[in-house]
XYZ file of C-alpha atoms in Angstrom:
636
model
C -75.450 -88.960 -106.681
C -76.218 -88.478 -110.366
C -74.101 -89.543 -113.340
C -74.040 -86.674 -115.848
C -73.004 -86.362 -119.473
C -71.373 -83.003 -118.741
C -72.272 -79.789 -116.998
C -75.768 -78.353 -116.424
C -77.583 -76.283 -119.036
C -78.524 -72.740 -118.043
C -82.267 -73.495 -117.629
C -81.332 -76.254 -115.179
C -78.895 -74.475 -112.879
C -76.695 -71.382 -112.526
C -73.104 -71.062 -111.330
C -70.421 -68.455 -110.704
C -67.397 -70.774 -110.618
C -68.380 -73.575 -112.976
C -68.573 -76.390 -110.409
C -71.063 -75.394 -107.663
C -74.577 -74.915 -109.020
C -77.888 -73.513 -107.790
C -80.726 -75.690 -109.066
C -83.539 -73.834 -110.850
C -86.049 -76.589 -111.624
C -86.244 -78.127 -108.175
C -89.167 -77.355 -105.901
C -86.628 -77.402 -103.082
C -83.797 -74.906 -102.668
C -80.971 -77.197 -103.596
C -77.305 -76.669 -104.475
C -75.218 -79.192 -106.367
C -71.487 -79.849 -106.800
C -70.002 -81.353 -109.974
C -67.023 -83.685 -109.744
C -64.884 -84.980 -112.631
C -63.645 -88.535 -112.047
C -61.754 -89.205 -115.285
C -62.285 -89.570 -119.006
C -64.009 -92.093 -121.224
C -63.517 -92.547 -124.942
C -62.080 -94.735 -127.656
C -58.616 -95.387 -129.096
C -58.247 -96.904 -132.554
C -55.169 -99.013 -133.250
C -53.646 -101.318 -135.842
C -50.387 -103.047 -136.649
C -47.197 -101.105 -137.402
C -46.166 -100.639 -141.044
C -49.294 -102.284 -142.405
C -52.226 -101.168 -144.600
C -53.820 -98.781 -142.103
C -50.576 -96.928 -141.433
C -49.780 -96.652 -145.149
C -53.291 -95.409 -145.956
C -53.390 -93.078 -142.968
C -50.197 -91.381 -144.119
C -51.699 -90.842 -147.578
C -54.719 -88.976 -146.183
C -52.640 -86.843 -143.805
C -51.637 -89.016 -140.827
C -55.144 -89.530 -139.422
C -58.741 -90.398 -140.316
C -61.737 -88.149 -139.761
C -64.644 -89.184 -137.523
C -66.772 -89.654 -140.660
C -64.142 -92.032 -142.075
C -64.048 -93.996 -138.820
C -67.844 -94.164 -138.912
C -67.836 -95.581 -142.443
C -65.205 -98.143 -141.452
C -67.223 -99.328 -138.442
C -70.886 -98.891 -139.306
C -73.455 -101.584 -140.032
C -75.351 -99.024 -142.194
C -74.955 -98.694 -145.948
C -73.863 -95.363 -147.373
C -77.392 -94.145 -148.165
C -78.534 -94.793 -144.595
C -75.383 -93.154 -143.252
C -75.902 -90.079 -145.436
C -79.486 -89.713 -144.250
C -78.131 -89.685 -140.680
C -75.592 -86.895 -141.050
C -72.625 -88.738 -142.574
C -70.486 -86.903 -145.161
C -70.187 -88.872 -148.427
C -67.093 -86.844 -149.364
C -65.167 -88.548 -146.557
C -64.941 -91.698 -148.726
C -64.269 -90.161 -152.158
C -63.390 -93.420 -153.960
C -66.321 -95.516 -152.784
C -67.128 -98.523 -154.985
C -70.805 -98.299 -153.982
C -70.820 -101.886 -152.746
C -72.251 -102.113 -149.180
C -70.603 -105.519 -148.757
C -67.051 -104.170 -149.026
C -64.986 -101.730 -146.980
C -61.678 -101.358 -148.819
C -58.783 -99.102 -147.850
C -58.703 -97.926 -151.491
C -62.202 -96.433 -151.082
C -60.716 -93.848 -148.693
C -57.792 -92.988 -151.011
C -57.088 -94.274 -154.500
C -53.477 -95.153 -153.635
C -54.340 -97.165 -150.515
C -54.258 -100.948 -150.824
C -57.240 -102.765 -152.312
C -57.621 -104.848 -149.133
C -60.734 -105.297 -147.010
C -60.649 -103.405 -143.704
C -60.875 -106.065 -141.015
C -62.149 -105.221 -137.540
C -61.494 -107.164 -134.328
C -62.104 -106.311 -130.690
C -62.412 -107.392 -127.090
C -65.817 -105.939 -126.302
C -65.896 -103.330 -123.535
C -69.284 -101.973 -122.530
C -67.971 -98.509 -121.699
C -66.134 -98.219 -125.036
C -69.153 -99.431 -127.021
C -71.465 -97.048 -125.174
C -69.154 -94.162 -126.006
C -68.960 -95.125 -129.700
C -72.759 -95.246 -129.918
C -72.841 -91.788 -128.353
C -70.067 -90.199 -130.447
C -69.595 -92.126 -133.732
C -72.372 -94.630 -134.497
C -75.088 -92.218 -133.506
C -78.169 -93.250 -135.535
C -80.939 -95.415 -134.021
C -80.169 -99.063 -134.731
C -76.626 -98.361 -135.980
C -74.069 -100.844 -134.634
C -70.575 -102.111 -135.383
C -70.625 -104.193 -138.580
C -69.491 -107.816 -138.639
C -66.177 -108.221 -136.823
C -64.137 -110.770 -134.890
C -64.567 -110.781 -131.111
C -61.949 -112.097 -128.664
C -62.009 -112.804 -124.947
C -58.520 -111.490 -124.157
C -56.047 -108.863 -125.337
C -53.297 -111.352 -126.215
C -55.456 -113.171 -128.768
C -56.705 -109.878 -130.174
C -53.206 -108.450 -130.614
C -51.994 -111.624 -132.324
C -54.928 -111.502 -134.762
C -54.292 -107.827 -135.581
C -50.679 -108.526 -136.504
C -51.430 -111.685 -138.461
C -54.409 -110.285 -140.402
C -53.596 -106.576 -140.727
C -56.768 -105.722 -138.795
C -57.718 -102.662 -136.765
C -59.418 -102.483 -133.379
C -61.195 -100.086 -131.051
C -59.982 -99.946 -127.452
C -60.739 -97.956 -124.335
C -58.729 -94.767 -123.828
C -55.011 -95.456 -123.990
C -52.125 -93.026 -123.852
C -50.197 -93.900 -127.025
C -46.858 -93.418 -125.219
C -47.797 -95.304 -122.041
C -46.004 -98.539 -121.200
C -49.273 -100.500 -121.094
C -50.036 -99.552 -124.707
C -46.491 -99.744 -126.095
C -46.047 -103.272 -124.732
C -48.947 -104.426 -126.900
C -46.926 -103.575 -130.001
C -49.810 -101.697 -131.614
C -49.838 -98.466 -133.614
C -52.199 -95.780 -132.282
C -54.365 -94.222 -134.996
C -54.918 -90.465 -134.905
C -58.095 -88.464 -135.502
C -58.030 -85.766 -138.167
C -60.137 -82.734 -137.307
C -62.509 -81.100 -139.775
C -60.709 -78.927 -142.343
C -62.923 -76.021 -141.259
C -61.285 -76.323 -137.826
C -57.778 -76.410 -139.282
C -57.498 -80.114 -140.109
C -55.235 -80.758 -137.113
C -54.274 -84.371 -136.406
C -54.624 -85.443 -132.762
C -53.363 -88.688 -131.242
C -54.765 -90.391 -128.145
C -52.405 -89.111 -125.450
C -52.726 -88.012 -121.824
C -51.803 -84.382 -122.551
C -54.574 -84.187 -125.178
C -57.116 -85.971 -122.963
C -56.554 -83.434 -120.188
C -56.874 -80.385 -122.422
C -59.970 -81.749 -124.181
C -58.123 -81.623 -127.503
C -58.641 -85.310 -128.360
C -62.072 -85.420 -130.046
C -63.019 -88.997 -129.104
C -63.171 -88.540 -125.327
C -65.288 -86.835 -122.698
C -65.156 -86.292 -118.969
C -66.908 -88.654 -116.584
C -68.917 -86.349 -114.324
C -70.783 -86.972 -111.061
C -73.186 -84.529 -109.428
C -74.140 -84.584 -105.756
C -76.189 -82.466 -103.375
C -74.216 -79.790 -101.533
C -75.415 -80.263 -97.962
C -73.809 -81.545 -94.778
C -76.099 -84.584 -94.749
C -75.275 -85.454 -98.361
C -71.531 -84.862 -97.962
C -71.424 -87.139 -94.909
C -72.753 -89.937 -97.116
C -70.926 -89.394 -100.403
C -67.548 -87.981 -99.325
C -65.963 -91.327 -98.215
C -67.068 -93.035 -101.443
C -65.951 -90.234 -103.783
C -62.653 -89.788 -101.911
C -61.973 -93.441 -102.664
C -62.918 -92.918 -106.329
C -60.286 -90.157 -106.516
C -57.588 -92.203 -104.736
C -54.805 -94.163 -106.451
C -56.804 -97.364 -105.890
C -59.887 -95.782 -107.439
C -57.831 -94.557 -110.399
C -56.436 -98.064 -110.945
C -59.978 -99.484 -111.045
C -61.015 -96.802 -113.543
C -58.078 -97.724 -115.801
C -58.919 -101.425 -115.550
C -62.522 -100.692 -116.577
C -61.435 -98.650 -119.606
C -61.404 -95.081 -118.287
C -58.528 -92.628 -118.012
C -57.969 -91.209 -114.492
C -57.172 -87.624 -113.581
C -53.671 -86.173 -113.256
C -52.385 -85.214 -109.794
C -53.283 -81.513 -110.002
C -56.785 -82.257 -111.356
C -57.205 -84.811 -108.595
C -56.318 -82.158 -106.011
C -58.851 -79.809 -107.570
C -61.610 -82.414 -107.220
C -60.662 -83.132 -103.586
C -61.012 -79.384 -102.986
C -64.526 -79.407 -104.440
C -65.309 -82.400 -102.249
C -63.909 -80.644 -99.187
C -61.842 -83.572 -97.919
C -58.387 -83.632 -96.329
C -56.495 -83.972 -99.637
C -57.984 -80.767 -101.012
C -57.017 -77.132 -100.615
C -58.682 -74.661 -98.265
C -61.136 -72.630 -100.351
C -61.070 -69.533 -98.149
C -57.482 -68.452 -98.998
C -58.214 -69.060 -102.683
C -61.247 -66.780 -102.507
C -59.169 -64.151 -100.721
C -56.723 -64.170 -103.656
C -59.338 -63.148 -106.245
C -58.951 -60.064 -108.376
C -61.744 -57.678 -109.406
C -65.010 -59.123 -110.716
C -65.432 -59.666 -114.448
C -61.773 -60.503 -115.068
C -60.866 -62.004 -118.461
C -57.461 -62.934 -119.915
C -56.361 -64.364 -123.259
C -53.172 -66.429 -123.148
C -51.182 -68.229 -125.880
C -47.707 -69.570 -126.669
C -45.269 -72.249 -125.551
C -46.454 -75.841 -125.037
C -43.903 -76.153 -122.208
C -45.310 -73.177 -120.282
C -48.987 -73.916 -121.008
C -49.408 -76.680 -118.366
C -48.083 -74.327 -115.656
C -50.664 -71.688 -116.544
C -53.396 -74.341 -116.824
C -52.664 -75.726 -113.365
C -52.671 -72.281 -111.768
C -55.808 -71.178 -113.619
C -57.950 -74.217 -112.912
C -57.063 -74.391 -109.224
C -57.516 -70.617 -108.887
C -60.933 -70.927 -110.573
C -62.136 -73.085 -107.667
C -62.656 -69.868 -105.745
C -62.273 -67.062 -108.279
C -64.381 -66.511 -111.426
C -61.511 -65.231 -113.598
C -62.110 -66.291 -117.212
C -58.947 -67.409 -119.012
C -58.936 -68.407 -122.706
C -55.711 -70.338 -123.298
C -54.202 -71.807 -126.456
C -50.780 -73.018 -127.610
C -48.701 -72.685 -130.751
C -45.109 -72.294 -129.559
C -42.982 -69.512 -128.075
C -42.782 -67.687 -131.388
C -46.573 -67.558 -131.630
C -46.699 -66.316 -128.022
C -44.261 -63.494 -128.812
C -46.060 -62.398 -131.970
C -49.596 -62.614 -130.594
C -48.870 -60.621 -127.414
C -47.305 -58.015 -129.687
C -50.479 -57.920 -131.787
C -49.129 -59.591 -134.950
C -52.290 -60.855 -136.667
C -50.295 -63.205 -138.931
C -50.076 -65.540 -135.924
C -53.670 -65.121 -134.752
C -55.707 -62.718 -132.669
C -54.055 -60.494 -130.079
C -53.595 -61.911 -126.577
C -52.971 -60.394 -123.169
C -50.262 -62.845 -122.115
C -47.655 -64.604 -124.263
C -46.071 -67.804 -122.911
C -42.402 -68.301 -123.846
C -39.715 -70.887 -123.126
C -37.099 -68.486 -124.532
C -36.276 -64.788 -124.555
C -37.425 -62.345 -127.227
C -35.195 -62.317 -130.299
C -33.632 -59.041 -131.427
C -36.152 -58.629 -134.253
C -39.222 -59.289 -132.038
C -38.809 -56.796 -129.182
C -36.242 -54.507 -127.557
C -35.633 -54.283 -123.797
C -35.658 -50.881 -122.140
C -32.271 -49.767 -120.857
C -33.478 -48.830 -117.383
C -35.792 -51.854 -116.989
C -34.559 -54.864 -118.961
C -37.708 -56.833 -118.176
C -39.934 -54.353 -120.051
C -39.897 -54.942 -123.800
C -41.168 -52.724 -126.616
C -42.547 -54.675 -129.567
C -40.806 -54.480 -132.957
C -43.450 -56.662 -134.638
C -47.201 -56.359 -135.010
C -48.495 -53.351 -133.092
C -45.311 -51.411 -132.290
C -47.122 -49.312 -129.684
C -47.428 -52.399 -127.497
C -45.026 -53.202 -124.675
C -44.871 -56.189 -122.323
C -43.509 -57.093 -118.890
C -41.521 -60.321 -118.579
C -41.905 -62.494 -115.470
C -40.593 -66.004 -114.931
C -43.162 -68.617 -113.879
C -41.148 -71.842 -113.646
C -37.832 -73.469 -114.458
C -37.452 -75.603 -117.568
C -35.033 -78.485 -117.135
C -34.036 -79.853 -120.531
C -33.335 -83.570 -120.336
C -31.334 -85.551 -122.882
C -33.681 -88.456 -123.418
C -33.092 -91.991 -124.669
C -35.630 -94.782 -125.270
C -34.758 -97.588 -122.841
C -33.099 -100.431 -124.749
C -32.087 -98.256 -127.708
C -28.573 -97.678 -129.057
C -28.087 -94.366 -127.260
C -29.314 -95.751 -123.938
C -26.961 -98.741 -124.135
C -24.038 -96.514 -125.040
C -24.447 -93.566 -122.646
C -25.629 -95.647 -119.667
C -22.348 -97.576 -119.891
C -20.473 -94.278 -119.840
C -22.412 -93.146 -116.765
C -23.542 -89.900 -118.388
C -22.271 -87.079 -120.590
C -19.952 -84.095 -120.214
C -20.886 -80.711 -121.665
C -18.107 -81.133 -124.278
C -19.528 -84.486 -125.352
C -23.001 -82.978 -125.507
C -21.704 -80.068 -127.589
C -20.067 -82.423 -130.114
C -23.288 -84.468 -130.364
C -25.470 -81.438 -131.150
C -23.208 -78.853 -132.804
C -23.246 -77.764 -136.436
C -19.503 -76.960 -136.155
C -16.696 -79.104 -137.542
C -14.171 -80.551 -135.094
C -11.722 -77.786 -136.041
C -14.306 -75.045 -135.423
C -15.186 -76.648 -132.110
C -11.530 -76.699 -130.998
C -11.053 -73.068 -132.071
C -13.939 -72.089 -129.786
C -12.820 -73.919 -126.656
C -14.020 -77.506 -127.130
C -11.916 -80.282 -125.597
C -11.223 -83.010 -128.226
C -10.229 -85.402 -125.425
C -13.943 -85.706 -124.643
C -14.125 -88.168 -127.560
C -12.401 -91.393 -126.534
C -12.512 -92.960 -129.995
C -12.815 -90.167 -132.592
C -12.635 -91.079 -136.287
C -11.468 -87.479 -137.017
C -14.173 -87.143 -139.669
C -16.422 -84.127 -139.034
C -19.034 -85.410 -141.489
C -19.903 -88.302 -139.166
C -21.122 -88.416 -135.574
C -21.022 -92.054 -134.504
C -21.862 -93.486 -131.097
C -18.544 -95.349 -131.194
C -16.649 -92.021 -131.202
C -17.868 -91.385 -127.660
C -16.730 -94.775 -126.412
C -15.313 -97.827 -128.160
C -17.929 -100.013 -126.435
C -20.648 -98.233 -128.450
C -21.657 -99.309 -131.990
C -20.408 -97.384 -135.069
C -23.856 -95.990 -135.910
C -24.808 -92.408 -136.707
C -26.609 -90.327 -134.047
C -30.230 -89.443 -134.772
C -31.456 -86.284 -132.990
C -35.045 -85.167 -132.486
C -36.033 -81.926 -130.818
C -38.036 -78.724 -130.822
C -38.938 -76.833 -133.983
C -36.014 -74.776 -135.247
C -36.017 -71.337 -133.634
C -38.695 -72.085 -131.045
C -38.425 -72.129 -127.235
C -36.687 -75.380 -126.281
C -34.526 -75.296 -129.448
C -33.266 -71.804 -128.598
C -32.743 -72.692 -124.919
C -30.794 -75.871 -125.784
C -28.682 -73.962 -128.280
C -27.697 -71.341 -125.717
C -27.070 -73.826 -122.898
C -24.972 -76.322 -124.855
C -23.408 -74.407 -127.763
C -21.253 -71.571 -126.337
C -20.541 -69.940 -129.712
C -24.244 -69.576 -130.596
C -23.939 -65.813 -131.050
C -21.519 -66.440 -133.936
C -23.735 -68.940 -135.733
C -23.192 -72.240 -133.909
C -26.499 -74.069 -133.861
C -28.020 -77.522 -133.518
C -26.934 -79.531 -136.573
C -29.638 -80.164 -139.155
C -27.771 -81.408 -142.237
C -26.056 -84.594 -141.105
C -26.347 -88.022 -142.780
C -29.230 -88.632 -140.332
C -31.115 -85.301 -140.457
C -32.532 -83.475 -137.454
C -36.181 -84.398 -136.789
C -38.498 -81.664 -135.472
C -40.732 -83.242 -132.830
C -41.838 -81.850 -129.471
C -43.569 -83.222 -126.393
C -45.770 -86.219 -127.163
C -44.496 -86.358 -130.747
C -40.865 -86.595 -129.609
C -41.805 -89.456 -127.278
C -43.804 -91.216 -129.998
C -40.912 -90.895 -132.449
C -38.512 -92.317 -129.862
C -40.747 -95.335 -129.283
C -41.042 -96.018 -133.014
C -37.330 -95.419 -133.678
C -35.390 -96.389 -130.509
C -32.046 -95.420 -132.070
C -32.966 -91.736 -131.582
C -32.069 -89.295 -128.834
C -33.999 -86.157 -127.972
C -34.118 -83.168 -125.661
C -37.456 -82.415 -123.983
C -38.790 -80.595 -120.942
C -38.374 -82.488 -117.654
C -42.155 -82.880 -117.270
C -42.295 -85.273 -120.246
C -39.616 -87.476 -118.709
C -41.288 -87.255 -115.283
C -44.451 -88.939 -116.574
C -42.727 -91.476 -118.863
C -39.858 -92.918 -116.806
C -40.950 -96.477 -117.550
C -40.015 -96.096 -121.221
C -37.278 -93.450 -121.271
C -33.960 -92.755 -119.547
C -32.485 -89.289 -118.964
C -28.689 -89.023 -119.096
C -26.865 -87.511 -116.097
C -24.910 -84.424 -117.231
C -21.590 -83.278 -115.729
C -21.886 -79.763 -114.276
C -19.191 -77.082 -113.802
C -18.092 -78.738 -110.530
C -17.363 -81.973 -112.362
C -20.350 -83.778 -110.823
C -22.579 -86.053 -112.913
C -26.104 -84.899 -112.016
C -29.394 -86.551 -112.871
C -32.372 -84.301 -113.683
C -34.915 -84.110 -110.850
C -37.178 -81.504 -109.264
C -34.491 -80.828 -106.652
C -31.472 -80.612 -108.993
C -33.399 -78.369 -111.414
C -34.697 -76.087 -108.646
C -31.214 -75.656 -107.147
C -29.663 -75.636 -110.635
C -26.991 -78.209 -109.853
C -28.244 -79.865 -113.040
C -26.657 -77.754 -115.802
C -29.435 -77.646 -118.443
C -31.874 -75.253 -116.774
C -33.498 -72.091 -118.117
C -36.405 -69.962 -116.865
C -39.806 -70.092 -118.536
C -41.689 -66.834 -118.674
C -44.892 -65.076 -119.535
C -44.932 -61.738 -121.303
C -47.760 -59.696 -119.775
C -49.189 -56.795 -121.743
C -48.143 -53.486 -120.171
C -51.746 -52.445 -119.591
C -53.575 -51.502 -116.397
C -56.596 -53.764 -116.910
C -54.488 -56.768 -117.962
C -52.185 -56.333 -114.959
C -55.206 -56.007 -112.646
C -56.422 -59.460 -113.748
C -52.993 -61.110 -114.096
C -51.346 -60.223 -110.758
C -53.789 -62.168 -108.516
C -53.436 -65.289 -110.694
C -49.616 -65.161 -110.818
C -49.370 -64.501 -107.060
C -51.718 -67.412 -106.385
C -49.425 -69.754 -108.331
C -46.238 -68.408 -106.729
C -47.709 -68.955 -103.248
C -48.392 -72.660 -103.962
C -45.208 -74.235 -105.386
C -46.493 -77.710 -104.485
C -49.005 -77.479 -107.336
C -46.114 -77.589 -109.812
C -43.892 -80.030 -107.917
C -46.673 -82.623 -107.764
C -46.800 -82.689 -111.564
C -43.202 -82.634 -112.768
C -42.791 -78.855 -113.048
C -40.256 -76.844 -111.081
C -41.146 -73.526 -109.372
C -38.864 -70.492 -109.243
C -37.477 -68.979 -106.028
C -37.413 -65.233 -106.775
C -41.197 -64.833 -106.813
C -41.207 -61.518 -104.925
C -38.962 -59.899 -107.537
C -41.309 -61.088 -110.298
C -44.397 -59.776 -108.501
C -42.731 -56.395 -107.972
C -42.162 -56.132 -111.723
C -45.898 -56.481 -112.310
C -47.024 -54.337 -109.396
C -44.871 -51.389 -110.503
C -46.625 -51.420 -113.874
C -48.007 -50.207 -116.083
C -44.853 -48.411 -117.196
C -45.412 -45.051 -118.805
C -45.297 -44.265 -122.489
C -42.402 -41.829 -122.171
C -40.077 -44.735 -121.541
C -41.592 -46.531 -124.498
C -41.066 -43.458 -126.665
C -37.422 -43.119 -125.633
C -36.882 -46.773 -126.376
C -38.311 -46.286 -129.853
C -36.034 -43.252 -130.353
C -33.062 -45.452 -129.515
C -34.281 -47.998 -132.023
C -34.824 -45.331 -134.679
C -31.306 -43.996 -134.075
C -29.949 -47.517 -134.391
C -31.767 -48.054 -137.680
C -30.583 -44.651 -138.942
C -26.944 -45.456 -138.144
C -27.288 -48.841 -139.844
C -28.897 -47.251 -142.920
C -26.135 -44.607 -143.179
C -23.499 -47.337 -142.915
C -25.138 -49.381 -145.678
C -25.453 -46.340 -147.976
C -21.810 -45.400 -147.337
C -20.722 -48.948 -148.190
C -22.664 -48.848 -151.456
C -21.138 -45.466 -152.401
C -17.675 -46.799 -151.539
C -18.185 -49.866 -153.744
């Protein structure tokens, strides 16, 4: 076995699949397998609503790595600068090496000394010396050291100090129970200046900059495998993962764990031969972008498929709208992609469906010569989520769940009168105050407090927002939408950010994809919803798959109508369809009509004559509209 800081360099070894290598510098002919066991890194944290949080908000919600280095380092600024540190990261420095004031980072931060405290962890310190305090002899400056977490947490709250911890998911129960505020990392402005929090979804995608994979290499031979397989199988087990967490590492998710067992060739892995048989042509390459809800599905399929097939997939996120625009070649949203991921359908101004094949869409944005083929990849169950212990949880759990009429009243932009005129049942409110300007918990049930609802959810117009609007608000085509102008305004927050907001403000309610609830059941409760049969149904893999739970919509990918793209996409999509357990193990729900979806792709690419006729229909539509507008103007 060898502990590695990452993969091999090209002069050391070569690979086709990225995990099984042929050694080049060995005198022996030797092959090696790489295994990821988890992640190591550092999480910075402080007390809620104290100096660090106030200062962090002033500089844009997070600190850069150079700012963290200045806060921590035993070096003075001259020594730091001579070792690659950026002086501009602390623009209001007082030049005194004996002080580290919040006001040196931003002029409006408090003039208080930045205090550091920690329970020393060898793995965390080793990582910081590798990633942050990188100069020879550079260490953590004077700070307070504690033997246990309880004493450390008490000191942080009493003294407005900050600390460095091993990797924590900021929305995990183990971190939330400590009552600390996770501090984000702000990326370099040249890379977009994005702010990234320590969270499992960002660890697994490599997006969080203060983490790296823990990698083991071992010799690929029967003799070696006989020795190392039992030990490494244990490392990848639940018991092994628990030990990793205890020692300050972050273990792998279920699907990544299965991938590693496959590399190891043990009983918990997949058979490599069928994977290799599913490969497409050599040299395949796809670019994929779009919905954050669909992205994990494509990631799971891609990374497991890559165990046996060298298909290169470059994947990014940005929301369903970005997925629609980029697959249609709209450069305002980024470079063109081959596949757009969407948790909603195309809007009328983005693309038009062909009359004879409604799943083929001609683009109305970007490059209007482009067309795409829509195939569903999974089912999105939208759960109505409440922080456990919060106002909404206490209220709705007493009621046993919510009816669709109650849900409509909670979310709708319509007044009570408009709701009634469009089929809403006013009897769904047991204690209405008959005031459409308020939406109080007590209106649902007199046992609930008279406090205004606070709703968080997807960005207006994006995938989950559009899906929720169509599922819950039946008059959406006539303008009914999710309310955004109430006394407590609508808060745009998705995925991790919706969970984080709910933890910080437990009076909120949200709607998120089932997968976020699936991994955070210790902190959140999902309301059962009454379906058309009058049954209160809890969201689960089974109720979403069979659609007895009423808030379900398909998630899709829009595949470019192009022969080469289809050649590379079909084997990957078929591979995922054939292995529904890969999704079920991780909180995602597979679709049933996979053969229909595959047929859509296999019958492509669809010829340009259809595309031309579709554009003629659009042109005719625009002409009729233009004539009508001109006639109206003349009439006026």
